[in-house]
Coordinates of C-alpha atoms in Angstrom, one line a residue:
M1 CA 125.1 101.2 242.9
C2 CA 125.7 99.0 245.9
G3 CA 128.2 97.3 248.1
I4 CA 129.2 93.6 248.0
I5 CA 131.1 91.4 250.4
G6 CA 131.8 87.8 251.0
Y7 CA 134.0 85.0 252.3
I8 CA 135.1 81.5 251.3
D9 CA 136.2 79.8 254.5
F10 CA 137.9 76.4 254.0
D11 CA 138.1 76.0 257.8
K12 CA 134.4 76.7 258.1
N13 CA 134.8 79.1 261.0
S14 CA 132.8 82.0 259.5
N15 CA 129.1 82.4 260.1
A16 CA 126.1 84.5 259.3
D17 CA 126.7 86.9 262.2
V18 CA 130.2 87.7 260.9
L19 CA 128.7 88.1 257.4
K20 CA 126.0 90.5 258.6
R21 CA 128.6 92.5 260.5
M22 CA 130.8 92.8 257.3
T23 CA 127.8 93.7 255.2
D24 CA 126.6 96.4 257.5
S25 CA 130.0 98.1 257.2
L26 CA 128.9 99.0 253.7
H27 CA 125.6 100.6 254.6
H28 CA 126.5 103.9 253.0
R29 CA 126.9 102.2 249.6
G30 CA 123.4 100.8 249.8
P31 CA 121.0 102.2 252.5
D32 CA 117.8 100.9 250.8
D33 CA 118.1 97.1 251.4
S34 CA 120.5 94.4 252.6
G35 CA 120.7 90.6 252.3
I36 CA 123.1 87.7 253.0
L37 CA 123.6 84.2 251.8
D38 CA 125.4 81.7 254.0
E39 CA 126.0 78.1 252.7
E40 CA 128.1 75.1 253.7
F41 CA 129.7 72.9 251.1
N42 CA 131.8 69.7 251.6
N43 CA 135.1 71.6 251.7
C44 CA 134.2 75.1 252.8
K45 CA 131.6 77.7 253.8
V46 CA 130.6 80.5 251.4
G47 CA 129.0 83.7 252.4
F48 CA 127.7 86.6 250.2
G49 CA 126.5 89.9 251.5
H50 CA 124.9 92.9 249.7
R51 CA 123.8 96.5 250.4
R52 CA 121.5 97.9 247.9
L53 CA 121.1 101.5 246.5
S54 CA 117.9 101.1 244.4
I55 CA 118.3 102.6 240.9
L56 CA 116.6 100.1 238.5
D57 CA 113.4 98.3 239.6
L58 CA 112.9 99.8 243.0
S59 CA 110.8 96.9 244.2
S60 CA 111.8 94.0 246.3
H61 CA 112.3 91.9 243.1
G62 CA 115.8 93.4 242.8
H63 CA 116.8 92.1 246.2
Q64 CA 120.3 90.5 246.5
P65 CA 121.9 88.0 246.8
M66 CA 119.8 86.7 243.9
T67 CA 119.5 83.0 243.1
F68 CA 118.5 81.2 239.9
M69 CA 118.9 77.4 239.5
N70 CA 122.5 76.6 240.6
L71 CA 123.7 80.2 240.6
S72 CA 123.7 83.0 243.1
I73 CA 125.0 86.6 242.6
V74 CA 125.9 89.7 244.4
Y75 CA 126.5 92.7 242.2
N76 CA 127.6 96.4 242.5
G77 CA 127.1 98.7 239.5
E78 CA 125.0 99.1 236.4
V79 CA 124.8 97.2 233.1
Y80 CA 123.5 99.8 230.7
N81 CA 122.6 97.5 227.8
F82 CA 120.7 95.0 230.0
K83 CA 117.5 95.5 227.9
E84 CA 119.2 94.2 224.8
I85 CA 120.8 91.3 226.6
R86 CA 117.4 90.5 228.2
E87 CA 115.8 90.4 224.7
Q88 CA 118.4 87.8 223.7
L89 CA 117.7 85.7 226.7
V90 CA 113.9 85.9 226.1
K91 CA 114.6 84.3 222.7
E92 CA 116.5 81.6 224.6
H93 CA 113.2 81.0 226.6
Y94 CA 114.3 82.6 229.8
V95 CA 111.4 84.2 231.9
F96 CA 112.0 87.3 234.0
N97 CA 110.3 88.2 237.3
S98 CA 111.8 91.7 237.6
D99 CA 113.0 94.7 235.6
S100 CA 116.4 94.7 237.3
D101 CA 119.7 94.3 235.5
T102 CA 120.8 91.9 238.3
E103 CA 118.3 89.2 237.0
V104 CA 119.6 89.7 233.5
L105 CA 123.2 89.2 234.7
L106 CA 122.2 86.1 236.6
K107 CA 120.3 84.4 233.8
G108 CA 122.9 85.6 231.3
W109 CA 125.6 83.8 233.3
H110 CA 123.4 80.7 233.4
C111 CA 123.0 80.8 229.6
W112 CA 126.5 81.8 228.4
G113 CA 128.7 81.4 231.4
E114 CA 131.8 83.7 231.4
D115 CA 131.1 84.5 227.7
L116 CA 128.5 86.9 229.1
I117 CA 131.3 89.3 230.1
Q118 CA 132.0 90.3 226.5
K119 CA 128.3 91.3 226.0
L120 CA 128.3 93.7 229.0
N121 CA 128.4 97.5 228.7
G122 CA 128.6 99.0 232.1
M123 CA 130.4 99.4 235.4
F124 CA 130.4 96.4 237.7
A125 CA 132.0 94.4 240.4
L126 CA 130.3 91.1 241.1
A127 CA 130.6 87.6 242.6
V128 CA 128.9 84.5 241.2
L129 CA 128.5 81.3 243.1
D130 CA 128.2 78.2 240.8
R131 CA 127.0 75.3 242.9
T132 CA 127.3 72.8 240.0
N133 CA 130.9 73.6 239.2
Q134 CA 131.8 74.4 242.8
T135 CA 133.3 77.8 242.0
V136 CA 133.1 81.4 243.0
T137 CA 134.0 84.0 240.3
L138 CA 134.8 87.6 241.0
L139 CA 134.6 90.1 238.2
R140 CA 135.5 93.8 237.7
D141 CA 134.6 96.1 234.9
R142 CA 137.0 97.0 232.0
A143 CA 137.8 100.5 233.3
G144 CA 137.8 99.7 237.0
V145 CA 135.0 102.2 237.8
K146 CA 133.7 99.9 240.6
P147 CA 136.2 98.7 243.2
L148 CA 136.8 95.1 244.4
Y149 CA 139.3 94.0 247.0
W150 CA 140.2 90.4 247.9
Y151 CA 142.2 88.8 250.7
R152 CA 143.7 85.4 251.1
K153 CA 145.6 84.1 254.1
N154 CA 145.8 80.5 255.1
N155 CA 142.4 78.9 254.5
L156 CA 140.3 82.1 254.3
I157 CA 139.4 84.2 251.3
L158 CA 137.5 87.5 251.7
F159 CA 136.2 90.0 249.2
S160 CA 134.7 93.5 249.6
S161 CA 133.8 96.7 247.7
E162 CA 135.8 98.5 250.3
L163 CA 138.6 97.6 252.7
K164 CA 136.6 98.4 255.7
G165 CA 134.5 95.4 255.2
L166 CA 137.5 93.1 255.6
H167 CA 138.2 94.5 259.0
R168 CA 134.9 93.2 260.3
H169 CA 136.0 89.6 259.9
N170 CA 137.7 88.5 263.1
A171 CA 140.3 86.5 261.2
F172 CA 141.4 89.4 259.1
S173 CA 145.1 90.1 259.7
K174 CA 146.1 93.8 259.1
E175 CA 149.8 94.1 258.4
I176 CA 151.1 97.1 256.4
S177 CA 152.5 96.0 253.0
K178 CA 156.0 97.1 252.2
E179 CA 155.1 97.5 248.6
G180 CA 151.9 99.3 249.4
I181 CA 153.5 101.9 251.7
N182 CA 156.3 102.5 249.2
L183 CA 153.9 103.1 246.4
Y184 CA 151.7 105.4 248.4
F185 CA 154.6 107.7 249.3
Q186 CA 155.7 107.7 245.7
Y187 CA 152.4 108.5 244.0
G188 CA 149.9 109.6 246.7
Y189 CA 147.8 106.6 245.9
I190 CA 148.5 102.8 245.6
P191 CA 148.4 101.4 242.0
Q192 CA 146.6 98.1 241.4
P193 CA 146.9 95.3 242.3
Y194 CA 148.6 96.5 245.5
T195 CA 146.9 97.8 248.6
I196 CA 148.2 99.1 252.0
F197 CA 147.8 95.6 253.5
E198 CA 149.7 92.4 253.1
N199 CA 147.7 89.6 251.5
V200 CA 145.0 92.1 250.2
Y201 CA 144.8 92.9 246.5
K202 CA 142.8 95.1 244.2
L203 CA 141.2 92.9 241.5
E204 CA 142.6 94.7 238.5
S205 CA 140.3 96.4 236.0
G206 CA 139.3 94.1 233.2
H207 CA 140.0 90.9 235.3
C208 CA 138.1 88.0 236.7
L209 CA 139.2 85.7 239.6
K210 CA 137.9 82.2 239.8
I211 CA 138.1 80.3 243.1
D212 CA 137.8 76.5 243.0
L213 CA 135.9 75.4 246.1
V214 CA 137.1 71.8 245.8
N215 CA 140.9 72.1 245.4
Q216 CA 141.2 75.7 246.8
T217 CA 143.0 77.1 243.8
I218 CA 142.7 80.6 242.5
Q219 CA 142.9 81.5 238.8
K220 CA 143.1 85.1 237.6
N221 CA 142.4 86.1 234.0
C222 CA 142.5 89.3 232.0
Y223 CA 139.4 89.5 229.8
W224 CA 140.0 93.1 228.5
N225 CA 143.1 95.2 228.2
V226 CA 143.3 98.7 226.9
F227 CA 146.8 98.0 225.6
D228 CA 145.4 95.6 223.1
Y229 CA 143.5 98.4 221.4
Y230 CA 146.4 100.9 221.4
R231 CA 148.5 98.1 219.8
K232 CA 146.1 97.4 217.0
E233 CA 146.6 98.9 213.6
K234 CA 145.2 102.5 213.4
I235 CA 141.8 103.0 211.8
K236 CA 142.1 104.3 208.3
I237 CA 139.6 107.2 208.6
T238 CA 139.4 110.9 207.7
E239 CA 139.2 113.6 210.3
S240 CA 135.5 114.3 209.5
E241 CA 134.6 110.6 209.6
A242 CA 136.4 110.3 212.9
I243 CA 134.5 113.2 214.4
V244 CA 131.1 111.8 213.2
K245 CA 131.9 108.3 214.7
C246 CA 133.3 109.7 217.9
E247 CA 130.3 112.0 218.4
S248 CA 127.9 109.1 217.8
L249 CA 129.7 106.9 220.4
L250 CA 129.7 109.8 222.9
S251 CA 126.0 110.4 222.4
S252 CA 125.2 106.7 222.9
A253 CA 127.4 106.5 226.0
C254 CA 125.6 109.4 227.6
E255 CA 122.1 108.2 226.7
Y256 CA 122.9 104.7 228.1
R257 CA 123.9 106.3 231.4
M258 CA 120.6 108.2 231.8
I259 CA 118.7 104.9 232.2
A260 CA 117.4 104.9 235.8
D261 CA 114.1 104.8 237.8
V262 CA 115.4 107.7 239.9
P263 CA 116.5 111.3 239.2
V264 CA 119.8 111.8 237.3
G265 CA 122.1 114.9 237.1
V266 CA 125.5 115.9 235.9
F267 CA 128.7 117.3 237.6
L268 CA 129.6 120.4 235.5
S269 CA 133.0 122.1 235.8
G270 CA 132.7 124.2 232.6
G271 CA 135.6 122.4 230.9
Y272 CA 135.3 120.5 227.6
D273 CA 134.6 117.0 229.1
S274 CA 131.7 117.8 231.4
S275 CA 130.3 120.5 229.0
I276 CA 130.0 118.1 226.1
V277 CA 128.4 115.5 228.4
A278 CA 125.8 118.1 229.6
A279 CA 125.3 119.4 226.0
L280 CA 124.6 115.9 224.5
L281 CA 122.2 115.1 227.3
Q282 CA 120.3 118.4 227.3
R283 CA 120.0 118.1 223.5
N284 CA 117.9 114.9 223.9
N285 CA 116.0 115.9 227.0
S286 CA 112.8 117.8 227.0
K287 CA 113.2 118.5 230.8
K288 CA 115.9 120.8 232.2
L289 CA 119.0 118.7 233.0
K290 CA 120.2 119.2 236.6
T291 CA 123.8 120.3 236.8
F292 CA 126.1 120.8 239.9
T293 CA 129.3 122.7 240.5
I294 CA 131.7 123.5 243.3
G295 CA 133.5 126.8 243.4
F296 CA 136.2 128.5 245.5
K297 CA 136.6 132.0 246.7
E298 CA 140.2 131.8 245.7
K299 CA 140.1 133.0 242.0
S300 CA 142.9 130.9 240.7
Y301 CA 141.0 127.7 241.7
N302 CA 137.5 128.8 240.9
E303 CA 135.8 127.4 237.8
A304 CA 132.2 128.0 239.0
G305 CA 131.7 131.0 236.8
Y306 CA 132.7 129.1 233.7
A307 CA 130.3 126.3 234.6
K308 CA 127.5 128.8 235.1
D309 CA 128.1 130.3 231.7
I310 CA 127.9 126.8 230.1
S311 CA 124.7 126.1 232.1
N312 CA 123.1 129.4 231.0
Y313 CA 123.9 128.6 227.4
L314 CA 122.6 125.0 227.5
G315 CA 119.6 125.9 229.7
T316 CA 120.2 123.5 232.5
E317 CA 118.9 123.7 236.1
H318 CA 122.1 124.7 237.8
T319 CA 123.2 124.5 241.4
E320 CA 126.5 125.7 242.8
Y321 CA 128.2 125.8 246.1
Y322 CA 131.4 127.6 247.2
C323 CA 133.8 125.6 249.2
T324 CA 135.7 127.2 252.1
S325 CA 138.4 126.2 254.5
D326 CA 135.7 125.5 257.0
D327 CA 134.2 122.9 254.7
A328 CA 137.6 121.3 254.3
L329 CA 138.0 121.3 258.1
N330 CA 134.7 119.6 258.5
I331 CA 135.5 116.9 255.9
L332 CA 139.1 116.2 256.9
P333 CA 138.3 114.0 259.9
L334 CA 136.0 111.9 257.7
L335 CA 138.6 111.1 255.1
P336 CA 140.2 108.1 256.8
D337 CA 136.8 106.4 257.1
I338 CA 135.7 107.4 253.6
C339 CA 138.9 106.2 251.9
D340 CA 139.9 103.4 254.3
E341 CA 143.4 103.3 252.7
P342 CA 146.0 106.1 252.5
F343 CA 144.9 108.4 249.7
A344 CA 146.4 111.9 249.1
D345 CA 144.5 113.5 246.2
P346 CA 143.1 116.6 248.0
S347 CA 140.4 117.1 245.3
I348 CA 138.4 114.4 247.0
I349 CA 137.2 117.2 249.3
P350 CA 135.4 119.2 246.7
T351 CA 134.3 115.9 245.1
I352 CA 132.6 115.0 248.4
L353 CA 131.0 118.4 248.5
V354 CA 129.6 118.3 245.0
S355 CA 128.3 114.8 245.6
R356 CA 126.5 116.0 248.7
L357 CA 125.1 118.9 246.7
A358 CA 123.8 116.6 244.0
K359 CA 122.4 114.1 246.4
K360 CA 119.8 116.7 247.6
D361 CA 118.2 116.5 244.2
V362 CA 119.3 113.3 242.4
T363 CA 120.3 109.7 243.1
V364 CA 122.6 109.4 240.1
S365 CA 125.1 111.9 238.7
L366 CA 127.2 111.6 235.6
S367 CA 130.7 112.9 235.6
A368 CA 133.2 113.3 232.8
D369 CA 136.2 111.5 234.2
G370 CA 138.5 109.8 231.7
G371 CA 138.4 112.5 229.1
D372 CA 142.0 113.7 229.8
E373 CA 143.4 110.2 229.6
L374 CA 141.4 109.2 226.5
F375 CA 141.7 112.4 224.5
A376 CA 145.1 113.6 225.8
G377 CA 144.0 116.6 227.9
Y378 CA 146.8 116.9 230.4
D379 CA 149.6 119.5 230.1
K380 CA 152.1 116.8 231.0
Y381 CA 151.7 115.0 227.7
T382 CA 153.0 118.0 225.6
G383 CA 155.5 118.7 228.3
I384 CA 157.0 115.2 228.1
K385 CA 157.1 115.4 224.3
K386 CA 159.2 118.6 224.6
K387 CA 161.6 116.8 227.0
I388 CA 161.9 113.9 224.6
D389 CA 162.6 116.2 221.7
I390 CA 165.3 118.0 223.7
F391 CA 166.9 114.7 224.8
N392 CA 167.0 113.5 221.3
I393 CA 169.2 116.3 220.1
I394 CA 171.7 115.8 223.0
P395 CA 174.4 113.2 222.3
N396 CA 174.2 110.2 224.6
M397 CA 177.7 110.8 225.9
A398 CA 176.6 114.1 227.3
Y399 CA 174.0 112.6 229.6
P400 CA 176.3 111.8 232.6
G401 CA 177.7 115.3 232.5
I402 CA 174.3 116.9 232.5
R403 CA 173.2 114.8 235.4
K404 CA 176.3 116.0 237.4
I405 CA 175.5 119.6 236.6
L406 CA 172.0 119.2 237.9
E407 CA 173.5 118.0 241.2
T408 CA 175.5 121.3 241.7
K409 CA 174.7 124.2 243.9
L410 CA 174.6 126.4 240.8
A411 CA 171.7 124.4 239.4
H412 CA 170.0 124.6 242.7
K413 CA 170.3 128.3 242.9
A414 CA 169.1 128.7 239.3
F415 CA 165.9 126.8 240.1
E416 CA 165.4 128.8 243.3
Y417 CA 165.8 132.0 241.3
A418 CA 163.3 130.8 238.8
G419 CA 160.7 130.5 241.6
Y420 CA 160.4 126.7 241.8
T421 CA 159.4 125.0 245.0
D422 CA 160.7 121.6 246.2
V423 CA 163.9 122.2 244.3
N424 CA 165.8 119.1 245.6
N425 CA 163.1 116.8 244.4
R426 CA 162.7 118.6 241.1
L427 CA 166.4 118.3 240.3
F428 CA 166.5 114.7 241.3
R429 CA 163.5 113.9 239.1
L430 CA 165.0 115.8 236.1
A431 CA 168.3 114.0 236.5
Q432 CA 166.4 110.7 236.4
M433 CA 164.6 111.8 233.2
I434 CA 167.7 112.6 231.2
G435 CA 167.9 110.3 228.2
Q436 CA 164.9 108.2 229.2
D437 CA 161.8 107.4 227.1
E438 CA 158.4 108.8 227.6
V439 CA 157.3 106.0 230.0
R440 CA 160.2 106.5 232.4
I441 CA 159.7 110.3 232.2
L442 CA 156.0 109.9 233.1
K443 CA 156.9 107.7 236.0
S444 CA 159.5 110.2 237.3
A445 CA 157.2 113.1 236.8
S446 CA 154.5 111.4 238.9
I447 CA 156.6 110.8 241.9
I448 CA 156.1 112.8 245.1
F449 CA 158.8 111.3 247.3
S450 CA 162.0 110.4 245.4
D451 CA 163.9 107.2 246.1
L452 CA 166.4 109.2 248.1
E453 CA 163.7 110.7 250.3
L454 CA 162.0 107.3 250.7
N455 CA 165.3 106.0 252.1
H456 CA 165.2 108.7 254.7
L457 CA 161.4 108.3 255.4
L458 CA 161.0 104.6 255.4
G459 CA 164.5 103.3 255.6
G460 CA 164.5 101.9 252.1
A461 CA 163.0 102.2 248.6
D462 CA 162.1 99.2 246.5
E463 CA 161.6 98.9 242.8
I464 CA 158.1 97.6 242.5
Y465 CA 156.5 96.6 239.2
T466 CA 153.3 98.5 238.4
G467 CA 151.4 99.7 235.4
F468 CA 154.0 102.5 235.1
D469 CA 156.4 99.8 233.9
D470 CA 154.3 98.5 231.0
H471 CA 155.3 99.5 227.5
L472 CA 153.4 99.4 224.2
N473 CA 156.5 99.8 222.0
S474 CA 154.3 102.2 220.2
N475 CA 153.8 105.9 219.6
W476 CA 154.9 108.1 222.5
L477 CA 151.4 109.5 223.1
D478 CA 149.8 106.0 223.0
N479 CA 152.2 104.8 225.6
L480 CA 151.4 107.7 228.0
L481 CA 147.6 107.5 227.5
A482 CA 147.5 103.7 228.0
I483 CA 149.6 103.8 231.2
D484 CA 147.6 106.7 232.7
Y485 CA 144.5 104.7 231.9
K486 CA 145.8 101.7 234.0
T487 CA 147.3 103.7 236.8
Y488 CA 146.4 107.2 237.6
Q489 CA 142.8 107.0 236.2
V490 CA 141.7 103.9 238.0
D491 CA 143.5 104.2 241.3
D492 CA 143.3 108.0 241.8
I493 CA 140.5 109.5 239.7
L494 CA 138.0 106.6 239.9
F495 CA 138.8 105.7 243.5
K496 CA 138.2 109.3 244.4
V497 CA 134.8 109.5 242.6
D498 CA 133.6 106.1 243.9
R499 CA 134.4 106.9 247.6
A500 CA 133.1 110.5 247.4
T501 CA 129.8 109.6 245.7
M502 CA 129.2 106.5 247.8
S503 CA 129.9 108.3 251.0
C504 CA 126.6 110.0 250.5
S505 CA 124.8 107.2 248.7
L506 CA 125.0 108.8 245.3
E507 CA 125.7 106.7 242.2
G508 CA 128.3 108.1 239.9
R509 CA 128.4 107.2 236.2
E510 CA 131.2 107.7 233.7
P511 CA 130.1 108.1 230.0
L512 CA 133.6 108.8 228.8
L513 CA 134.7 105.4 230.0
D514 CA 132.3 103.5 227.7
H515 CA 134.4 100.7 226.4
R516 CA 133.1 101.2 222.8
L517 CA 134.4 104.8 222.8
I518 CA 137.7 103.7 224.4
E519 CA 138.3 101.0 221.8
F520 CA 137.6 103.4 219.0
V521 CA 139.6 106.4 220.2
A522 CA 142.6 104.2 221.1
R523 CA 142.9 103.2 217.5
L524 CA 142.8 106.8 216.2
E525 CA 146.0 108.4 215.0
P526 CA 147.6 110.5 217.7
E527 CA 147.3 113.6 215.5
L528 CA 143.6 113.5 216.1
K529 CA 144.2 113.9 219.9
I530 CA 147.0 116.4 219.8
K531 CA 147.3 118.5 216.7
N532 CA 149.8 121.3 216.4
G533 CA 150.1 121.3 220.2
D534 CA 146.3 121.6 220.6
R535 CA 145.2 118.9 223.1
K536 CA 141.9 117.1 222.9
Y537 CA 141.7 118.1 219.3
I538 CA 138.8 115.8 218.2
L539 CA 136.8 116.3 221.4
K540 CA 137.0 120.0 220.9
K541 CA 135.8 119.7 217.4
I542 CA 132.7 117.9 218.6
A543 CA 132.1 120.3 221.5
H544 CA 132.2 123.3 219.3
K545 CA 129.1 122.0 217.5
Y546 CA 127.1 122.5 220.6
I547 CA 128.8 125.2 222.6
P548 CA 130.6 128.4 221.3
Q549 CA 134.4 128.1 221.4
S550 CA 134.6 131.4 223.3
L551 CA 132.8 129.8 226.3
L552 CA 135.2 126.8 226.4
D553 CA 138.7 128.1 225.6
R554 CA 140.7 129.0 228.6
P555 CA 143.8 127.7 230.5
K556 CA 143.2 124.2 231.9
Q557 CA 142.8 124.3 235.7
G558 CA 141.9 120.8 236.8
F559 CA 139.9 120.1 240.0
G560 CA 142.4 121.5 242.4
I561 CA 141.9 123.2 245.8
P562 CA 143.8 125.9 247.6
L563 CA 145.6 123.3 249.8
S564 CA 148.7 125.3 250.4
E565 CA 146.7 128.2 251.8
W566 CA 144.6 125.9 254.0
L567 CA 147.6 124.0 255.4
G568 CA 149.0 127.4 256.5
G569 CA 145.7 128.3 258.1
Q570 CA 143.0 126.3 259.7
L571 CA 144.5 122.9 258.9
K572 CA 147.8 123.7 260.5
N573 CA 146.6 122.3 263.9
Y574 CA 146.0 118.9 262.2
V575 CA 149.6 118.9 260.9
S576 CA 150.9 119.8 264.4
Y577 CA 149.0 117.0 266.0
Y578 CA 149.4 114.1 263.5
L579 CA 153.0 114.9 262.4
N580 CA 154.1 115.4 266.0
H581 CA 157.6 113.9 266.6
K582 CA 156.4 111.7 269.5
R583 CA 153.5 110.2 267.6
I584 CA 155.6 109.4 264.6
A585 CA 158.4 107.9 266.7
E586 CA 156.0 105.7 268.7
S587 CA 154.5 104.2 265.5
G588 CA 157.9 103.0 264.3
I589 CA 156.9 103.3 260.7
L590 CA 158.2 106.7 259.5
N591 CA 161.4 108.5 260.4
P592 CA 160.4 111.2 262.9
V593 CA 163.6 113.3 262.3
F594 CA 163.0 113.4 258.6
V595 CA 159.3 114.3 259.1
D596 CA 160.3 117.1 261.5
S597 CA 162.7 118.5 258.9
L598 CA 160.0 118.6 256.2
C599 CA 157.5 120.3 258.5
R600 CA 160.1 122.8 259.7
D601 CA 161.2 123.7 256.2
Y602 CA 157.6 124.0 255.0
Y603 CA 156.3 126.2 257.8
S604 CA 159.5 128.4 257.8
G605 CA 158.8 129.2 254.2
N606 CA 161.7 127.2 252.8
L607 CA 159.5 125.9 250.0
N608 CA 162.5 125.2 247.8
K609 CA 163.0 122.1 249.9
V610 CA 159.5 120.8 250.4
S611 CA 156.1 121.2 248.7
F612 CA 152.7 121.2 250.4
K613 CA 152.1 117.9 248.6
K614 CA 154.6 116.1 250.8
I615 CA 153.0 117.5 254.0
W616 CA 149.5 116.4 252.8
V617 CA 150.7 112.9 251.9
L618 CA 152.2 112.5 255.3
L619 CA 149.1 113.9 257.0
M620 CA 146.8 111.6 255.1
F621 CA 148.9 108.6 256.0
E622 CA 149.0 109.4 259.7
M623 CA 145.3 110.1 259.9
W624 CA 144.7 106.7 258.2
R625 CA 147.0 104.9 260.5
E626 CA 145.3 106.2 263.6
K627 CA 141.9 105.1 262.3
W628 CA 142.8 101.7 260.9
M629 CA 145.9 100.3 262.6

């Protein structure tokens, strides 16, 4: 795992000093080594920078940027099947000077060009300079495990593993994007390809970007799309055959991700996803697997006991740590720097803590992210199906009347009486869902600030096309899983894990995002994922082969934290400072009167008007703004 950075400057104003400054901003991603490449061409200057976290071939032979013949590469990630690709290249008479996967990538690109991409199994973000064809190609892995940002304004192109690297170039222009800020307040994260800045984009998962150094053109191509596999004809296979094949792919994915020249561990929550990963690895490992868990003193959020039970059963070497509000208070001021764009998933706090815990013993840790999106683990999937079924029995002509009823005071009182918080927003979202398909319902259910609230907060709300607007025209469950894969998974879950692990120079690996597994499971009938209301059906069948069902079956908790309690306690001073009327007014971005009303309602206990999520989203934005604007 590493950090990469670079520029293509058609005005030739950039230099090695700027490049080194940009590269050093990513020191946390690769503290073991650094390198730069700075070259001048007829029409431009090209600079590549690299920070290295040594995982494979710890010697200097893995140093980057790496050059072979007419090619140079900087690369962040791991190619797990590099040994097989290397064998193919040896047959093509290539000679290797190292045991690194970087050299395999470089010589594979020399041999096959962009066709190499289809051979890769791994997580990666990379840049390749081709001096013969006068091009620079940027590439991001299929799932988007590794981040890559790019910027273009006038005659300057920049790229970086994190936004902070762009700030170190003196020509970088930081203007808040209208689309980016709207999306952030809608979802609490910014879906690809948007970012918080104008002229800065996330290179989407499964995409490559080719920059022509002669004519200054940019061409973007999608080389892999999960939608293609959900659209394909379903595999004709029995349940038992599906279980055997899925188990085989899972086992292979886990084994691939144990390849390293440094110690490897596993994040263990005690849920199905992480437990099956730990079980498969411990089964094939003579040494005790190292597992790590974060717990909470607040019982409703604590899964540490479940994880310990799983660890005891599997016989892993287990370490746990209990997170407190003091821990949150210590991490909170670090979040703007760690995330470097507004990000409001509070579970990044325990993710940082478990990463720090693991880093004491290992350099690589496997996590089980992607299981809910692949095997249909979220409650929301069955909840959306129930809504669709209800809407289907209501005559279309009744929809307008129902929406009007939801706007009445009686409906408001009924929701309050039922104990719901943030009632105004709940009713608004429910009214939007009436008569809609599963895709629009998912989008409405994901929104934190409604269009009406965004009008108050930002002075307007734009309809912005994102992955939430894609549609398979397929089974309702396939639609939901594919959209979550391209939105919430990549820009919330994977962003969170990358920033948390990299903040302490720990490499995170995701076996459930192996593309072979995804391509297979996407083509299974939905009934193998949710059967008679039982979510993750096929994954559970596999897990029960290794772990007793009694240890695994319990209500799903997710990786949440007691944020509401913390905001009312030790974090309240942060809210008072950052959401202060004068500060908000001086920035000219948010409506201070509306922010005042939200804070007043929240801290007066009027939770039917505002949820703690809104306060947290506002707080994260203002802390980010102070750091980066």
